[in-house]
Amino acid sequence: MPAIDLNSDLGESFGAWSMGDDAAMLDIVTSANVACGFHAGDPAGILGTLEAAAARGVAVGAHVSYPDLVGFGRRNMAVPAAQLTADLIYQIGALQGLARSAGTEVRYVKPHGALYNTIAQDPVQAAAVIQAVLRIDPQLKLVCLANSPLIGWATEAGLACVAEAFADRAYTAQGTLVSRNRPGAVLHDVEQIAQRMLRLVRDGVIEAEDGQLIQLQADSICVHGDSPDAVGIARTVKSRLLEAGTTLRAFTGARP
């Protein structure tokens, strides 16, 4: 069985509004995608999540987004390329400062929500995101939807890419994520999710919504921190993978 990373979107609480259980998830995952304030997260909460990640040796990445607090970053936006690049440099830079003060560092970038899905297929916005990462730190890895054109574009530009699969999301026959606006887009059956991920790691395939098997090679598996029973899902996925002999480790490795 190959090694794989297990990640989750964390640091998304905002003021009096609590989102997910970061402490519990950080005891399970190997990488934490930490919100940067544009779709969720406030400075104090983000810092607390970074400190908890550092204490557990969990790798940290910048979970960048469109400027969309009201829509939790899940609304499509036609942001001009120059603005999008600047927005991402701003977010990554802010998280880098907080991470240093917490005794850790930002090792990768993972776009969130609508931005993630858009750049998987849209070369214009993808180029803006790629430029942001290259300009602030070309050593940062970029997390991309497995099998998406973004991997080729980013690799050609000189970025190291991480192919990602989603434990708690349904897939179309084309290998994209089923829209959250459609029934069944988010999966809830813990055992079904765990078995899907075990099959993915073992056989390199995942079942689409129509029953078709899709070839999918992934370096990391994501469990959304805001999903119902996210902790239970992540814990069960981890348990099933370990029982099968899979090694769980952060995809970032050691920096040169």
Coordinates of C-alpha atoms in Angstrom, one line a residue:
M1 CA 0.0 0.0 0.0
P2 CA 1.4 3.5 -0.9
A3 CA 1.7 6.4 1.5
I4 CA -0.9 9.1 1.4
D5 CA -1.6 12.4 3.1
L6 CA -4.9 13.2 5.0
N7 CA -5.9 16.8 5.1
S8 CA -8.8 19.0 6.4
D9 CA -9.9 22.6 6.0
L10 CA -9.5 24.3 9.4
G11 CA -9.3 27.7 11.1
E12 CA -12.8 28.5 9.8
S13 CA -14.5 29.8 13.0
F14 CA -15.3 33.5 13.0
G15 CA -15.7 35.4 16.2
A16 CA -18.7 34.0 18.1
W17 CA -19.5 31.5 15.2
S18 CA -17.8 28.2 15.7
M19 CA -17.0 26.0 12.7
G20 CA -15.8 22.4 13.1
D21 CA -13.6 20.9 15.8
D22 CA -10.0 21.9 14.9
A23 CA -8.4 20.3 18.0
A24 CA -9.9 16.9 17.3
M25 CA -9.1 17.0 13.5
L26 CA -5.5 18.0 14.2
D27 CA -5.1 14.8 16.2
I28 CA -6.1 12.8 13.1
V29 CA -4.8 14.6 9.9
T30 CA -1.3 15.0 8.6
S31 CA -1.9 18.4 6.9
A32 CA -4.1 21.4 7.8
N33 CA -5.5 23.8 5.2
V34 CA -5.9 26.9 7.3
A35 CA -8.3 29.7 6.3
C36 CA -6.8 33.1 5.6
G37 CA -9.7 35.4 6.5
F38 CA -11.3 35.8 3.0
H39 CA -13.9 33.0 3.2
A40 CA -13.7 32.3 7.0
G41 CA -11.5 32.7 10.0
D42 CA -10.5 35.6 12.2
P43 CA -6.9 36.4 13.3
A44 CA -7.1 35.1 16.8
G45 CA -8.8 31.8 15.8
I46 CA -6.4 31.3 12.9
L47 CA -3.4 31.8 15.2
G48 CA -4.9 29.3 17.7
T49 CA -5.3 26.7 14.9
L50 CA -1.7 27.3 13.8
E51 CA -0.4 26.9 17.3
A52 CA -2.3 23.6 17.7
A53 CA -1.0 22.3 14.4
A54 CA 2.6 23.2 15.4
A55 CA 2.2 21.4 18.7
R56 CA 1.1 18.3 16.9
G57 CA 3.6 18.4 14.0
V58 CA 0.9 18.8 11.4
A59 CA 1.9 20.5 8.2
V60 CA 0.3 23.8 7.4
G61 CA -1.1 25.2 4.1
A62 CA -2.8 28.5 3.1
H63 CA -6.5 27.9 2.3
V64 CA -7.0 30.9 0.1
S65 CA -10.3 32.1 -1.3
Y66 CA -12.3 34.6 -3.2
P67 CA -13.3 37.6 -0.9
D68 CA -16.6 36.0 0.1
L69 CA -17.3 35.8 3.9
V70 CA -21.0 35.9 3.4
G71 CA -21.0 32.9 1.0
F72 CA -18.2 31.0 2.7
G73 CA -16.2 31.2 -0.5
R74 CA -18.6 28.9 -2.3
R75 CA -20.0 31.5 -4.8
N76 CA -18.4 31.9 -8.2
M77 CA -16.8 35.3 -8.8
A78 CA -15.5 37.0 -11.9
V79 CA -12.4 38.6 -10.2
P80 CA -10.0 40.3 -12.5
A81 CA -6.7 38.4 -12.8
A82 CA -4.5 41.2 -11.3
Q83 CA -6.8 41.5 -8.3
L84 CA -7.0 37.8 -7.8
T85 CA -3.2 37.5 -7.8
A86 CA -2.9 40.3 -5.3
D87 CA -5.7 38.9 -3.1
L88 CA -3.8 35.6 -2.9
I89 CA -0.5 37.2 -2.2
Y90 CA -2.2 39.1 0.6
Q91 CA -3.7 36.0 2.1
I92 CA -0.6 33.8 1.9
G93 CA 1.5 36.6 3.4
A94 CA -0.8 37.1 6.3
L95 CA -0.8 33.4 7.1
Q96 CA 3.0 33.2 6.8
G97 CA 3.3 35.9 9.5
L98 CA 0.8 34.2 11.8
A99 CA 2.5 30.8 11.2
R100 CA 6.0 32.1 12.1
S101 CA 4.6 33.5 15.4
A102 CA 3.1 30.1 16.1
G103 CA 6.4 28.3 15.5
T104 CA 5.5 26.7 12.2
E105 CA 5.5 27.7 8.5
V106 CA 3.2 27.7 5.4
R107 CA 4.3 24.8 3.2
Y108 CA 1.7 24.8 0.5
V109 CA -1.4 26.5 -0.9
K110 CA -4.8 25.0 -1.4
P111 CA -7.5 27.2 -3.0
H112 CA -11.0 26.9 -1.3
G113 CA -14.5 26.3 -2.6
A114 CA -15.5 28.1 -5.8
L115 CA -12.0 29.3 -6.5
Y116 CA -10.7 25.7 -6.3
N117 CA -13.3 24.4 -8.7
T118 CA -13.0 27.3 -11.1
I119 CA -9.2 27.1 -11.5
A120 CA -9.3 23.4 -12.0
Q121 CA -10.7 24.1 -15.5
D122 CA -10.4 27.9 -16.2
P123 CA -6.9 28.8 -17.6
V124 CA -7.3 32.6 -16.9
Q125 CA -8.0 32.4 -13.2
A126 CA -5.6 29.4 -12.9
A127 CA -2.8 31.6 -14.3
A128 CA -3.6 34.3 -11.7
V129 CA -3.4 31.8 -8.9
I130 CA -0.2 30.3 -10.2
Q131 CA 1.4 33.7 -10.5
A132 CA 0.5 34.6 -6.9
V133 CA 2.2 31.5 -5.6
L134 CA 5.3 32.0 -7.8
R135 CA 5.6 35.6 -6.7
I136 CA 5.4 35.1 -3.0
D137 CA 7.3 31.7 -2.7
P138 CA 7.9 29.4 -5.7
Q139 CA 8.8 26.6 -3.2
L140 CA 5.2 26.4 -2.0
K141 CA 3.3 23.4 -3.4
L142 CA -0.1 23.9 -5.0
V143 CA -2.9 21.5 -4.1
C144 CA -5.0 20.7 -7.2
L145 CA -8.0 18.5 -8.0
A146 CA -6.7 15.2 -9.2
N147 CA -6.9 14.7 -13.0
S148 CA -7.7 18.4 -13.6
P149 CA -6.0 20.5 -16.3
L150 CA -4.6 22.7 -13.5
I151 CA -2.0 20.2 -12.7
G152 CA -0.4 20.5 -16.1
W153 CA -0.6 24.3 -16.2
A154 CA 1.0 24.7 -12.7
T155 CA 3.7 22.1 -13.4
E156 CA 4.6 23.8 -16.7
A157 CA 4.9 27.1 -14.8
G158 CA 7.4 25.5 -12.4
L159 CA 5.2 24.7 -9.4
A160 CA 5.2 21.4 -7.6
C161 CA 1.6 20.0 -7.5
V162 CA -0.3 17.8 -5.1
A163 CA -3.2 15.8 -6.6
E164 CA -6.1 15.7 -4.2
A165 CA -9.2 13.5 -3.8
F166 CA -12.2 14.2 -1.6
A167 CA -13.5 11.7 0.9
D168 CA -16.9 13.2 1.5
R169 CA -17.8 14.5 -2.0
A170 CA -19.5 12.7 -4.9
Y171 CA -17.8 12.7 -8.3
T172 CA -19.2 13.1 -11.8
A173 CA -18.2 10.7 -14.6
Q174 CA -15.9 13.3 -15.9
G175 CA -13.9 13.3 -12.6
T176 CA -15.1 16.7 -11.3
L177 CA -16.9 17.2 -8.0
V178 CA -20.7 17.1 -8.1
S179 CA -22.1 20.6 -7.5
R180 CA -23.1 21.3 -3.9
N181 CA -26.4 22.5 -5.4
R182 CA -27.3 19.0 -6.4
P183 CA -28.7 16.2 -4.0
G184 CA -26.1 13.7 -3.0
A185 CA -23.1 16.0 -3.6
V186 CA -21.9 15.6 0.0
L187 CA -21.5 12.1 1.4
H188 CA -22.5 11.2 4.9
D189 CA -22.2 7.4 5.3
V190 CA -19.0 7.0 7.3
E191 CA -18.3 3.4 6.4
Q192 CA -19.0 4.0 2.7
I193 CA -16.7 7.0 2.7
A194 CA -13.9 5.0 4.3
Q195 CA -14.3 2.1 1.9
R196 CA -14.2 4.5 -1.1
M197 CA -10.9 5.9 0.1
L198 CA -9.4 2.5 0.8
R199 CA -10.3 1.5 -2.7
L200 CA -8.9 4.7 -4.1
V201 CA -5.5 4.2 -2.3
R202 CA -5.4 0.5 -3.1
D203 CA -6.7 0.5 -6.7
G204 CA -6.5 4.1 -7.9
V205 CA -10.2 4.2 -8.7
I206 CA -13.3 6.0 -7.3
E207 CA -16.9 5.4 -8.1
A208 CA -18.8 8.2 -9.8
E209 CA -22.4 9.1 -9.2
D210 CA -23.5 7.0 -12.1
G211 CA -21.6 4.0 -10.9
Q212 CA -18.8 4.3 -13.4
L213 CA -15.3 3.7 -12.1
I214 CA -12.9 6.7 -12.6
Q215 CA -9.1 6.3 -12.6
L216 CA -7.8 8.7 -10.0
Q217 CA -4.3 9.0 -8.6
A218 CA -4.1 11.1 -5.5
D219 CA -1.4 12.3 -3.2
S220 CA -3.8 13.6 -0.5
I221 CA -7.3 13.0 0.7
C222 CA -9.5 15.8 2.1
V223 CA -12.2 15.6 4.7
H224 CA -14.0 18.9 5.0
G225 CA -13.8 20.2 8.5
D226 CA -17.4 21.7 8.3
S227 CA -19.0 18.4 7.2
P228 CA -21.5 16.8 9.6
D229 CA -19.5 14.2 11.7
A230 CA -16.3 15.4 10.1
V231 CA -14.2 14.1 12.9
G232 CA -15.9 10.7 12.8
I233 CA -15.3 10.5 9.0
A234 CA -11.6 11.5 9.3
R235 CA -11.0 9.1 12.2
T236 CA -12.7 6.1 10.3
V237 CA -10.9 6.8 7.0
K238 CA -7.6 7.0 8.9
S239 CA -8.3 3.8 10.8
R240 CA -9.3 1.8 7.6
L241 CA -6.2 3.0 5.8
L242 CA -3.8 2.1 8.6
E243 CA -5.4 -1.3 9.0
A244 CA -4.7 -2.0 5.3
G245 CA -1.1 -1.1 5.8
T246 CA -1.1 2.4 4.3
T247 CA 1.4 4.9 5.7
L248 CA -0.1 8.3 6.5
R249 CA 2.3 11.3 6.2
A250 CA 2.3 14.9 5.0
F251 CA 2.9 15.3 1.3
T252 CA 5.2 18.3 1.9
G253 CA 8.3 16.4 3.1
A254 CA 11.3 18.3 4.3
R255 CA 12.2 21.6 2.8
P256 CA 15.7 21.9 1.1

